[in-house]
mmCIF file of C-alpha atoms in Angstrom:
data_model
loop_
_atom_site.group_PDB
_atom_site.id
_atom_site.type_symbol
_atom_site.label_atom_id
_atom_site.label_comp_id
_atom_site.label_asym_id
_atom_site.label_seq_id
_atom_site.Cartn_x
_atom_site.Cartn_y
_atom_site.Cartn_z
ATOM 1 C CA MET A 20 126.963 109.710 73.594
ATOM 2 C CA PHE A 21 124.879 112.303 71.845
ATOM 3 C CA VAL A 22 123.334 113.294 75.213
ATOM 4 C CA GLY A 23 126.582 113.104 76.843
ATOM 5 C CA VAL A 24 127.925 115.663 74.624
ATOM 6 C CA ILE A 25 124.969 117.961 74.957
ATOM 7 C CA PHE A 26 125.307 118.041 78.997
ATOM 8 C CA PHE A 27 129.020 118.613 79.053
ATOM 9 C CA VAL A 28 128.861 121.316 76.066
ATOM 10 C CA LEU A 29 126.355 123.096 78.324
ATOM 11 C CA LEU A 30 127.987 122.934 81.300
ATOM 12 C CA LEU A 31 131.234 124.145 79.695
ATOM 13 C CA ILE A 32 129.129 127.346 78.100
ATOM 14 C CA GLY A 33 128.110 128.229 81.892
ATOM 15 C CA MET A 34 124.548 126.793 81.807
ATOM 16 C CA PRO A 35 123.082 126.041 85.395
ATOM 17 C CA ILE A 36 123.533 122.374 86.171
ATOM 18 C CA GLY A 37 120.097 121.728 86.704
ATOM 19 C CA PHE A 38 119.020 123.158 83.436
ATOM 20 C CA ALA A 39 122.117 121.379 81.519
ATOM 21 C CA ILE A 40 120.700 117.864 83.205
ATOM 22 C CA GLY A 41 117.262 118.518 81.985
ATOM 23 C CA LEU A 42 118.204 119.485 78.469
ATOM 24 C CA ALA A 43 120.357 116.721 77.886
ATOM 25 C CA GLY A 44 117.542 114.596 79.231
ATOM 26 C CA LEU A 45 115.289 115.820 76.776
ATOM 27 C CA SER A 46 117.227 115.287 73.771
ATOM 28 C CA GLY A 47 117.848 111.840 75.232
ATOM 29 C CA LEU A 48 113.811 111.301 75.034
ATOM 30 C CA ILE A 49 113.439 112.772 71.824
ATOM 31 C CA ASP A 50 116.464 110.591 70.304
ATOM 32 C CA MET A 51 114.629 107.417 71.617
ATOM 33 C CA GLY A 52 111.065 108.026 70.393
ATOM 34 C CA GLY A 53 110.390 111.513 68.882
ATOM 35 C CA GLN A 54 108.588 114.334 70.427
ATOM 36 C CA ARG A 55 105.860 111.926 71.703
ATOM 37 C CA PHE A 56 108.349 110.716 74.082
ATOM 38 C CA LEU A 57 108.583 114.239 75.631
ATOM 39 C CA LEU A 58 105.050 113.734 77.580
ATOM 40 C CA MET A 59 106.996 110.691 79.125
ATOM 41 C CA GLY A 60 109.568 113.198 80.457
ATOM 42 C CA VAL A 61 106.840 115.335 82.382
ATOM 43 C CA SER A 62 105.824 111.987 84.083
ATOM 44 C CA LYS A 63 109.352 111.153 85.295
ATOM 45 C CA MET A 64 109.954 114.500 86.496
ATOM 46 C CA PHE A 65 106.947 114.256 88.609
ATOM 47 C CA SER A 66 107.778 110.785 89.865
ATOM 48 C CA GLY A 67 111.115 111.955 90.787
ATOM 49 C CA LEU A 68 109.755 114.493 93.266
ATOM 50 C CA ASP A 69 106.738 112.488 94.452
ATOM 51 C CA SER A 70 108.494 111.076 97.752
ATOM 52 C CA PHE A 71 107.459 112.126 101.216
ATOM 53 C CA PRO A 72 111.075 112.124 102.752
ATOM 54 C CA PHE A 73 111.765 115.081 100.327
ATOM 55 C CA LEU A 74 109.767 117.110 102.488
ATOM 56 C CA ALA A 75 112.492 116.843 105.392
ATOM 57 C CA MET A 76 114.635 119.075 103.157
ATOM 58 C CA PRO A 77 112.989 122.530 102.980
ATOM 59 C CA PHE A 78 112.128 121.989 106.686
ATOM 60 C CA PHE A 79 115.850 121.359 107.887
ATOM 61 C CA ILE A 80 116.879 124.393 105.753
ATOM 62 C CA LEU A 81 114.426 126.638 107.467
ATOM 63 C CA ALA A 82 115.424 125.539 111.100
ATOM 64 C CA GLY A 83 118.869 126.318 110.073
ATOM 65 C CA GLU A 84 118.114 129.663 108.623
ATOM 66 C CA ILE A 85 116.116 130.395 111.732
ATOM 67 C CA MET A 86 118.879 129.117 114.262
ATOM 68 C CA ASN A 87 121.608 131.207 112.279
ATOM 69 C CA HIS A 88 119.299 134.470 112.783
ATOM 70 C CA ILE A 89 118.751 134.144 116.239
ATOM 71 C CA GLY A 90 122.139 133.921 117.162
ATOM 72 C CA ILE A 91 122.642 130.141 118.181
ATOM 73 C CA THR A 92 125.993 130.465 116.177
ATOM 74 C CA ASN A 93 127.793 132.679 118.834
ATOM 75 C CA GLN A 94 126.494 130.675 121.745
ATOM 76 C CA LEU A 95 128.058 127.306 120.599
ATOM 77 C CA MET A 96 131.044 129.216 119.679
ATOM 78 C CA ARG A 97 131.784 130.117 122.979
ATOM 79 C CA LEU A 98 130.975 126.669 124.324
ATOM 80 C CA ALA A 99 133.391 125.225 121.647
ATOM 81 C CA HIS A 100 136.211 127.896 122.709
ATOM 82 C CA VAL A 101 135.879 127.058 126.660
ATOM 83 C CA LEU A 102 136.335 123.277 125.914
ATOM 84 C CA VAL A 103 139.575 123.537 123.556
ATOM 85 C CA GLY A 104 140.675 127.265 123.619
ATOM 86 C CA HIS A 105 143.452 125.942 125.857
ATOM 87 C CA PHE A 106 145.460 124.281 123.126
ATOM 88 C CA ARG A 107 147.962 126.185 120.800
ATOM 89 C CA GLY A 108 145.534 127.795 117.725
ATOM 90 C CA GLY A 109 142.672 127.269 120.051
ATOM 91 C CA LEU A 110 140.457 129.240 118.102
ATOM 92 C CA ALA A 111 141.019 126.690 114.955
ATOM 93 C CA HIS A 112 140.253 123.814 117.456
ATOM 94 C CA ALA A 113 137.235 125.681 118.559
ATOM 95 C CA ASN A 114 136.167 125.920 114.470
ATOM 96 C CA MET A 115 136.178 122.003 114.578
ATOM 97 C CA VAL A 116 134.412 121.353 117.640
ATOM 98 C CA ALA A 117 131.986 124.194 116.752
ATOM 99 C CA SER A 118 131.067 122.230 113.466
ATOM 100 C CA ILE A 119 130.202 119.363 115.241
ATOM 101 C CA LEU A 120 127.952 121.284 117.847
ATOM 102 C CA PHE A 121 126.724 123.177 114.647
ATOM 103 C CA SER A 122 125.716 120.190 112.605
ATOM 104 C CA GLY A 123 122.228 119.655 114.372
ATOM 105 C CA LEU A 124 121.230 123.046 113.112
ATOM 106 C CA THR A 125 121.574 122.862 109.151
ATOM 107 C CA GLY A 126 122.776 119.980 107.408
ATOM 108 C CA ALA A 127 124.132 122.027 104.817
ATOM 109 C CA ALA A 128 127.908 122.684 104.323
ATOM 110 C CA THR A 129 127.467 126.020 102.656
ATOM 111 C CA ALA A 130 125.272 127.182 105.246
ATOM 112 C CA ASP A 131 128.040 126.306 108.014
ATOM 113 C CA ALA A 132 130.858 127.799 105.851
ATOM 114 C CA ALA A 133 128.514 131.197 105.352
ATOM 115 C CA ALA A 134 128.004 131.299 109.192
ATOM 116 C CA PHE A 135 131.668 130.743 110.278
ATOM 117 C CA GLY A 136 132.786 132.751 107.439
ATOM 118 C CA LYS A 137 130.914 135.877 108.710
ATOM 119 C CA THR A 138 131.544 135.354 112.511
ATOM 120 C CA LEU A 139 134.452 132.944 113.264
ATOM 121 C CA VAL A 140 136.880 133.955 110.401
ATOM 122 C CA PRO A 141 136.904 137.663 111.205
ATOM 123 C CA GLU A 142 137.534 136.608 114.889
ATOM 124 C CA MET A 143 140.387 134.439 114.246
ATOM 125 C CA VAL A 144 142.058 137.035 112.006
ATOM 126 C CA ARG A 145 141.958 139.492 115.103
ATOM 127 C CA ASN A 146 143.804 137.141 117.348
ATOM 128 C CA GLY A 147 146.818 136.420 114.995
ATOM 129 C CA TYR A 148 145.541 133.938 112.402
ATOM 130 C CA ARG A 149 146.260 134.574 108.549
ATOM 131 C CA ARG A 150 142.811 134.987 106.574
ATOM 132 C CA ASP A 151 143.688 132.241 104.281
ATOM 133 C CA TYR A 152 144.377 129.762 106.984
ATOM 134 C CA ALA A 153 141.413 130.647 108.750
ATOM 135 C CA CYS A 154 139.094 130.164 105.744
ATOM 136 C CA ALA A 155 140.823 126.878 105.043
ATOM 137 C CA VAL A 156 140.071 125.687 108.794
ATOM 138 C CA THR A 157 136.535 126.756 108.438
ATOM 139 C CA ALA A 158 136.237 124.874 104.740
ATOM 140 C CA ALA A 159 137.606 121.782 106.408
ATOM 141 C CA GLY A 160 135.211 121.809 108.990
ATOM 142 C CA SER A 161 132.004 122.549 107.096
ATOM 143 C CA ILE A 162 131.682 119.257 105.761
ATOM 144 C CA ILE A 163 131.541 117.893 109.297
ATOM 145 C CA GLY A 164 127.755 119.265 109.449
ATOM 146 C CA PRO A 165 126.413 117.430 106.782
ATOM 147 C CA THR A 166 128.004 114.175 107.642
ATOM 148 C CA ILE A 167 126.834 114.396 111.121
ATOM 149 C CA PRO A 168 122.976 114.082 110.911
ATOM 150 C CA PRO A 169 120.936 115.876 109.715
ATOM 151 C CA SER A 170 122.112 115.761 106.283
ATOM 152 C CA GLY A 171 120.229 116.878 103.362
ATOM 153 C CA LEU A 172 122.168 114.451 100.784
ATOM 154 C CA MET A 173 121.293 111.720 103.079
ATOM 155 C CA VAL A 174 117.792 112.377 102.614
ATOM 156 C CA VAL A 175 117.984 112.614 99.072
ATOM 157 C CA TYR A 176 120.138 109.483 99.039
ATOM 158 C CA GLY A 177 117.790 107.364 100.982
ATOM 159 C CA SER A 178 114.829 108.776 99.191
ATOM 160 C CA LEU A 179 116.185 107.529 95.884
ATOM 161 C CA MET A 180 117.690 104.344 96.701
ATOM 162 C CA GLY A 181 115.181 103.223 98.996
ATOM 163 C CA VAL A 182 117.654 103.203 102.000
ATOM 164 C CA SER A 183 116.718 103.813 105.358
ATOM 165 C CA ILE A 184 117.243 107.574 106.388
ATOM 166 C CA GLY A 185 117.448 107.090 110.156
ATOM 167 C CA GLY A 186 120.239 104.401 109.345
ATOM 168 C CA LEU A 187 121.926 107.043 107.078
ATOM 169 C CA PHE A 188 121.991 109.466 109.739
ATOM 170 C CA ALA A 189 123.323 106.625 112.360
ATOM 171 C CA ALA A 190 125.883 105.913 110.031
ATOM 172 C CA GLY A 191 127.347 109.681 109.721
ATOM 173 C CA ILE A 192 127.978 110.330 113.442
ATOM 174 C CA LEU A 193 131.294 108.642 113.401
ATOM 175 C CA PRO A 194 132.958 109.737 110.292
ATOM 176 C CA GLY A 195 132.111 113.262 111.365
ATOM 177 C CA ILE A 196 133.632 112.866 114.806
ATOM 178 C CA PHE A 197 136.797 111.127 113.177
ATOM 179 C CA ILE A 198 137.109 114.093 110.493
ATOM 180 C CA CYS A 199 136.904 116.599 113.200
ATOM 181 C CA ILE A 200 139.766 114.821 115.213
ATOM 182 C CA ALA A 201 141.777 114.203 112.117
ATOM 183 C CA CYS A 202 141.330 118.114 111.074
ATOM 184 C CA MET A 203 142.340 118.606 114.827
ATOM 185 C CA GLY A 204 145.373 116.647 114.540
ATOM 186 C CA ILE A 205 146.336 118.696 111.297
ATOM 187 C CA ILE A 206 145.970 121.889 113.114
ATOM 188 C CA ALA A 207 148.089 120.616 116.008
ATOM 189 C CA LEU A 208 150.937 119.378 113.736
ATOM 190 C CA GLY A 209 150.977 122.267 111.670
ATOM 191 C CA ALA A 210 150.900 124.773 114.426
ATOM 192 C CA ARG A 211 154.305 125.903 114.772
ATOM 193 C CA ARG A 212 154.566 126.247 110.786
ATOM 194 C CA ASN A 213 151.622 128.154 110.713
ATOM 195 C CA ARG A 214 152.613 130.606 113.157
ATOM 196 C CA LEU A 215 149.457 129.866 115.404
ATOM 197 C CA PRO A 216 148.761 131.899 118.643
ATOM 198 C CA ASP A 217 149.926 130.473 121.990
ATOM 199 C CA PRO A 218 147.623 128.397 124.041
ATOM 200 C CA GLU A 219 145.172 130.186 126.384
ATOM 201 C CA LYS A 220 144.607 129.781 129.803
ATOM 202 C CA ARG A 221 142.266 126.606 130.440
ATOM 203 C CA ALA A 222 139.064 127.497 131.567
ATOM 204 C CA THR A 223 137.560 126.380 134.551
ATOM 205 C CA PHE A 224 134.852 123.733 135.176
ATOM 206 C CA ARG A 225 132.773 126.578 136.265
ATOM 207 C CA ASP A 226 133.234 128.323 133.006
ATOM 208 C CA VAL A 227 132.571 125.032 131.216
ATOM 209 C CA ALA A 228 129.605 124.480 133.144
ATOM 210 C CA VAL A 229 128.074 128.003 132.812
ATOM 211 C CA THR A 230 128.716 128.272 129.059
ATOM 212 C CA ALA A 231 127.078 124.750 128.586
ATOM 213 C CA ILE A 232 123.891 125.846 130.243
ATOM 214 C CA ARG A 233 123.869 128.838 128.437
ATOM 215 C CA SER A 234 124.057 126.565 125.157
ATOM 216 C CA ILE A 235 121.345 124.193 126.464
ATOM 217 C CA ALA A 236 118.844 125.555 124.015
ATOM 218 C CA ALA A 237 120.708 125.117 121.039
ATOM 219 C CA LEU A 238 121.941 121.821 122.155
ATOM 220 C CA LEU A 239 118.548 120.595 122.523
ATOM 221 C CA MET A 240 118.166 121.046 118.820
ATOM 222 C CA PRO A 241 119.825 117.721 117.746
ATOM 223 C CA LEU A 242 118.215 115.980 120.724
ATOM 224 C CA ILE A 243 115.233 116.786 119.208
ATOM 225 C CA ILE A 244 116.422 115.506 115.672
ATOM 226 C CA LEU A 245 118.401 112.569 116.236
ATOM 227 C CA GLY A 246 116.536 111.542 119.358
ATOM 228 C CA GLY A 247 113.255 111.328 117.511
ATOM 229 C CA ILE A 248 114.437 109.575 114.311
ATOM 230 C CA LEU A 249 116.913 107.061 115.622
ATOM 231 C CA GLY A 250 114.490 106.414 118.782
ATOM 232 C CA GLY A 251 111.900 105.431 116.383
ATOM 233 C CA ILE A 252 109.416 108.198 117.661
ATOM 234 C CA VAL A 253 109.155 110.352 114.529
ATOM 235 C CA THR A 254 110.187 109.994 110.761
ATOM 236 C CA PRO A 255 112.783 112.472 109.295
ATOM 237 C CA THR A 256 110.179 114.474 107.905
ATOM 238 C CA GLU A 257 108.227 115.090 111.220
ATOM 239 C CA ALA A 258 111.564 115.573 113.017
ATOM 240 C CA ALA A 259 112.427 118.293 110.458
ATOM 241 C CA SER A 260 109.190 120.068 111.250
ATOM 242 C CA LEU A 261 109.795 119.785 115.035
ATOM 243 C CA ALA A 262 112.769 121.425 114.473
ATOM 244 C CA VAL A 263 111.238 124.284 112.822
ATOM 245 C CA ALA A 264 108.784 124.721 115.700
ATOM 246 C CA TYR A 265 111.315 124.455 118.057
ATOM 247 C CA ALA A 266 113.587 127.037 116.281
ATOM 248 C CA LEU A 267 110.552 129.587 115.962
ATOM 249 C CA PHE A 268 109.714 128.926 119.870
ATOM 250 C CA LEU A 269 113.130 130.030 120.635
ATOM 251 C CA GLY A 270 113.014 132.969 117.983
ATOM 252 C CA ILE A 271 109.761 134.259 119.217
ATOM 253 C CA PHE A 272 109.414 133.444 122.910
ATOM 254 C CA VAL A 273 113.241 132.953 124.262
ATOM 255 C CA TYR A 274 115.428 135.036 122.164
ATOM 256 C CA ARG A 275 112.512 137.649 121.095
ATOM 257 C CA ASN A 276 114.362 138.723 117.823
ATOM 258 C CA VAL A 277 112.249 137.200 115.022
ATOM 259 C CA SER A 278 109.741 139.463 113.226
ATOM 260 C CA VAL A 279 107.455 138.895 110.697
ATOM 261 C CA SER A 280 109.318 140.633 108.164
ATOM 262 C CA ASP A 281 112.397 138.392 109.360
ATOM 263 C CA LEU A 282 110.371 135.181 108.828
ATOM 264 C CA TYR A 283 109.633 136.576 105.229
ATOM 265 C CA GLY A 284 112.972 136.680 104.485
ATOM 266 C CA MET A 285 114.010 133.231 105.988
ATOM 267 C CA LEU A 286 111.159 131.780 103.975
ATOM 268 C CA LEU A 287 112.090 133.213 100.828
ATOM 269 C CA ARG A 288 115.810 132.012 101.233
ATOM 270 C CA THR A 289 114.577 128.467 101.855
ATOM 271 C CA ALA A 290 111.995 128.492 98.649
ATOM 272 C CA ARG A 291 115.137 129.505 96.743
ATOM 273 C CA ILE A 292 117.450 126.717 98.073
ATOM 274 C CA THR A 293 114.529 124.022 97.768
ATOM 275 C CA GLY A 294 113.542 125.285 94.429
ATOM 276 C CA VAL A 295 117.245 125.007 92.987
ATOM 277 C CA ILE A 296 117.784 121.472 94.649
ATOM 278 C CA PHE A 297 114.314 120.105 93.391
ATOM 279 C CA VAL A 298 114.715 121.374 89.841
ATOM 280 C CA ILE A 299 118.195 119.461 89.827
ATOM 281 C CA ILE A 300 116.075 116.151 91.019
ATOM 282 C CA ALA A 301 113.524 116.543 88.974
ATOM 283 C CA PHE A 302 115.375 116.950 85.571
ATOM 284 C CA ALA A 303 117.952 114.303 87.104
ATOM 285 C CA SER A 304 115.204 112.006 87.486
ATOM 286 C CA MET A 305 114.198 111.979 83.592
ATOM 287 C CA LEU A 306 117.878 111.786 82.711
ATOM 288 C CA GLY A 307 118.297 108.902 85.057
ATOM 289 C CA TRP A 308 115.371 107.161 83.473
ATOM 290 C CA TRP A 309 116.801 107.548 79.810
ATOM 291 C CA MET A 310 120.321 106.087 81.178
ATOM 292 C CA SER A 311 118.260 103.044 82.953
ATOM 293 C CA PHE A 312 116.434 102.477 79.735
ATOM 294 C CA ASN A 313 119.662 102.425 77.633
ATOM 295 C CA ARG A 314 121.137 100.036 80.186
ATOM 296 C CA ILE A 315 123.924 102.708 80.873
ATOM 297 C CA PRO A 316 124.290 101.693 84.584
ATOM 298 C CA GLN A 317 124.789 98.039 83.868
ATOM 299 C CA GLU A 318 127.527 98.595 81.155
ATOM 300 C CA ILE A 319 129.423 100.714 83.251
ATOM 301 C CA ALA A 320 129.343 98.354 86.037
ATOM 302 C CA ASN A 321 130.244 95.621 83.626
ATOM 303 C CA THR A 322 133.218 97.976 82.484
ATOM 304 C CA VAL A 323 134.425 98.549 86.337
ATOM 305 C CA LEU A 324 134.264 94.583 87.000
ATOM 306 C CA ALA A 325 136.008 93.966 83.887
ATOM 307 C CA ILE A 326 139.012 96.111 85.235
ATOM 308 C CA SER A 327 138.631 94.043 88.428
ATOM 309 C CA ASP A 328 136.360 92.226 90.508
ATOM 310 C CA ASN A 329 138.309 92.417 93.404
ATOM 311 C CA ARG A 330 136.084 94.218 96.555
ATOM 312 C CA TYR A 331 138.691 96.675 97.136
ATOM 313 C CA ILE A 332 139.835 97.889 93.933
ATOM 314 C CA VAL A 333 136.140 98.333 93.029
ATOM 315 C CA ILE A 334 135.425 100.462 96.297
ATOM 316 C CA PHE A 335 138.575 102.689 95.329
ATOM 317 C CA LEU A 336 137.201 102.905 91.771
ATOM 318 C CA ILE A 337 133.876 104.057 93.135
ATOM 319 C CA VAL A 338 135.432 106.662 95.399
ATOM 320 C CA ALA A 339 137.970 107.766 92.740
ATOM 321 C CA ILE A 340 134.784 108.380 90.381
ATOM 322 C CA LEU A 341 133.148 110.314 93.309
ATOM 323 C CA LEU A 342 135.873 112.616 94.233
ATOM 324 C CA LEU A 343 136.932 113.252 90.646
ATOM 325 C CA ILE A 344 133.623 114.224 89.283
ATOM 326 C CA GLY A 345 132.814 116.292 92.344
ATOM 327 C CA THR A 346 135.444 118.627 91.505
ATOM 328 C CA VAL A 347 133.450 119.784 88.404
ATOM 329 C CA MET A 348 129.744 119.289 89.436
ATOM 330 C CA ASP A 349 126.962 120.036 91.667
ATOM 331 C CA ILE A 350 127.059 117.167 94.397
ATOM 332 C CA THR A 351 123.116 116.844 94.523
ATOM 333 C CA ALA A 352 123.273 116.053 90.663
ATOM 334 C CA ILE A 353 126.290 113.528 91.079
ATOM 335 C CA LEU A 354 124.022 111.650 93.827
ATOM 336 C CA ILE A 355 120.846 111.666 91.661
ATOM 337 C CA ILE A 356 123.099 110.592 88.178
ATOM 338 C CA LEU A 357 125.481 108.565 89.478
ATOM 339 C CA ALA A 358 123.762 106.600 92.742
ATOM 340 C CA PRO A 359 121.474 104.466 90.448
ATOM 341 C CA VAL A 360 124.925 103.609 88.546
ATOM 342 C CA LEU A 361 127.169 102.720 91.063
ATOM 343 C CA VAL A 362 124.845 101.480 93.865
ATOM 344 C CA PRO A 363 124.228 98.333 91.751
ATOM 345 C CA LEU A 364 127.842 98.135 91.330
ATOM 346 C CA SER A 365 128.523 98.261 95.231
ATOM 347 C CA ALA A 366 125.708 95.509 96.165
ATOM 348 C CA GLN A 367 127.623 93.269 93.530
ATOM 349 C CA ILE A 368 130.558 93.376 95.628
ATOM 350 C CA GLY A 369 128.531 92.873 98.764
ATOM 351 C CA LEU A 370 128.268 96.367 100.090
ATOM 352 C CA GLU A 371 125.452 97.002 102.779
ATOM 353 C CA PRO A 372 122.863 99.813 101.235
ATOM 354 C CA ILE A 373 123.875 102.075 104.372
ATOM 355 C CA HIS A 374 127.705 101.192 104.012
ATOM 356 C CA ALA A 375 127.537 102.302 100.101
ATOM 357 C CA GLY A 376 125.402 105.303 101.186
ATOM 358 C CA ILE A 377 127.740 106.608 103.666
ATOM 359 C CA ILE A 378 130.471 106.162 101.210
ATOM 360 C CA PHE A 379 128.911 108.261 98.891
ATOM 361 C CA VAL A 380 127.718 110.964 101.236
ATOM 362 C CA VAL A 381 131.234 111.674 102.805
ATOM 363 C CA ALA A 382 132.913 111.368 99.476
ATOM 364 C CA LEU A 383 130.426 114.236 97.970
ATOM 365 C CA ASN A 384 130.683 116.418 101.026
ATOM 366 C CA ILE A 385 134.633 116.329 100.773
ATOM 367 C CA SER A 386 133.847 117.440 97.114
ATOM 368 C CA LEU A 387 132.381 120.761 98.419
ATOM 369 C CA MET A 388 136.016 121.778 99.426
ATOM 370 C CA THR A 389 137.812 120.856 96.373
ATOM 371 C CA PRO A 390 138.640 123.389 93.537
ATOM 372 C CA PRO A 391 137.377 124.379 91.056
ATOM 373 C CA VAL A 392 133.867 123.988 91.751
ATOM 374 C CA GLY A 393 133.936 123.624 95.660
ATOM 375 C CA ALA A 394 130.963 125.355 96.794
ATOM 376 C CA CYS A 395 132.142 126.036 100.288
ATOM 377 C CA LEU A 396 135.255 127.468 98.748
ATOM 378 C CA PHE A 397 133.310 130.026 96.731
ATOM 379 C CA VAL A 398 131.126 130.815 99.897
ATOM 380 C CA LEU A 399 134.145 131.594 102.128
ATOM 381 C CA SER A 400 135.709 133.600 99.329
ATOM 382 C CA SER A 401 132.581 135.605 98.737
ATOM 383 C CA VAL A 402 131.961 136.438 102.643
ATOM 384 C CA THR A 403 135.371 136.964 103.754
ATOM 385 C CA GLY A 404 137.347 138.442 100.367
ATOM 386 C CA GLU A 405 139.859 135.869 100.387
ATOM 387 C CA ARG A 406 141.251 134.708 97.269
ATOM 388 C CA LEU A 407 140.025 131.206 96.427
ATOM 389 C CA GLU A 408 143.251 130.088 95.473
ATOM 390 C CA ALA A 409 144.931 131.227 98.441
ATOM 391 C CA ILE A 410 142.324 128.930 100.537
ATOM 392 C CA ALA A 411 142.807 126.180 98.354
ATOM 393 C CA SER A 412 146.612 126.474 99.355
ATOM 394 C CA LYS A 413 146.219 126.023 102.717
ATOM 395 C CA LEU A 414 143.744 123.382 102.688
ATOM 396 C CA TRP A 415 145.595 120.336 101.022
ATOM 397 C CA PRO A 416 146.865 119.046 104.414
ATOM 398 C CA PHE A 417 142.978 118.961 105.806
ATOM 399 C CA LEU A 418 141.850 117.497 102.369
ATOM 400 C CA ILE A 419 144.303 114.434 102.519
ATOM 401 C CA ALA A 420 143.559 113.657 106.404
ATOM 402 C CA GLU A 421 139.581 113.732 105.227
ATOM 403 C CA ILE A 422 140.276 111.526 102.300
ATOM 404 C CA ALA A 423 142.193 109.191 104.574
ATOM 405 C CA VAL A 424 138.975 109.202 106.877
ATOM 406 C CA LEU A 425 136.776 108.253 103.919
ATOM 407 C CA PHE A 426 138.894 105.330 102.805
ATOM 408 C CA LEU A 427 138.867 104.204 106.534
ATOM 409 C CA PHE A 428 135.331 104.009 106.479
ATOM 410 C CA ALA A 429 135.048 102.729 103.056
ATOM 411 C CA TYR A 430 137.256 99.756 103.887
ATOM 412 C CA TRP A 431 136.195 99.217 107.430
ATOM 413 C CA GLU A 432 132.804 97.824 107.368
ATOM 414 C CA ASP A 433 132.118 97.148 110.860
ATOM 415 C CA LEU A 434 133.459 100.602 111.992
ATOM 416 C CA ALA A 435 131.062 102.357 109.419
ATOM 417 C CA LEU A 436 128.153 100.293 110.517
ATOM 418 C CA LEU A 437 128.914 100.109 114.251
ATOM 419 C CA VAL A 438 126.260 102.794 115.253
ATOM 420 C CA PRO A 439 123.575 101.543 112.814
ATOM 421 C CA ARG A 440 123.962 98.061 114.103
ATOM 422 C CA ALA A 441 123.451 99.006 117.709
ATOM 423 C CA LEU A 442 120.507 100.829 116.912
ATOM 424 C CA GLY A 443 118.932 97.788 114.657
ATOM 425 C CA PHE A 444 119.266 99.813 111.581
ATOM 426 C CA SER A 445 121.803 97.042 109.616
#
């Protein structure tokens, strides 16, 4: 109780989540055995980061930085537009399709939100869309990227819980596609009410073919990453390093718009993002060990099972906990703290590890677009100048649709594991 009070007080006074976790963990160690236990804290922090798959994260982030810099975003947007621009609200639909095409490049929702917020949102506004609606569509689509692999959150989950990252990547494909379809349905149903622009002329087959050929360099990135991992040719870490090499090849020899100074800036941003994530992981590992020592995961599991041992009710409670805490806390910290607590609970009701993992990942990704701490909302508000509350007011139909998709995959195990089983991961 004492450690929990310290943690939440530090959050309330505005301390960064990583340091709040760290100080809470240190207080727990001191409470357990005095200052001599602090030496154990350093060991737990190091062991928490001592995982080879974690090396994939900075490589994926750097690959995304390079691909954003060389202008791949615009190529993929043009391809998405010729595919679905003939629907009413074509740019909104193209936003969703582009999120799928873009998913193989970054694996981070905030990166996708920033890229589309700078490029697509102004384009939508120029074509007659309200800015708050354009931001809401972009926020809803931004979580598709880290759901369809590669996904930094999947790398963290797989590394911490000993679950196949390749299997998690395979399991993320269908939820990402279903989220895209559900959001496109919301756009179509609300087209008249939101006064979306009329349909454009359908692109000819030649237009689609020419645009696809011009986008082939960008489309090869997911093939390199997913094909290598799911085909058993490379590990996720090796695939991430290949993605960086491919992105550099495009930037230096094909597009020729990456200089040494540009690369320095991209490396600096990658180091900053990775550093923040790794600080959270290190401190959360220490706090997680304290929780395990005090049998807190078992106590929480027993409390939940005391409410009901019905599989579907327990799944509902797990999802509700993730979505609720996701409204006020960083999702990486939630994953590191709650996964050791809730995953054993999911095992007790018979959930396969990959199925439990994809429930965690999709639920936490949805939290990226829920106020008051939805990171994607803050990113879009900062890059577009739109008020956060205005974006949130237009976002709720998409939020309901995405939560419905989450429960569909949470309760329908055969659908959730269809792709992993087909590829031999489950």
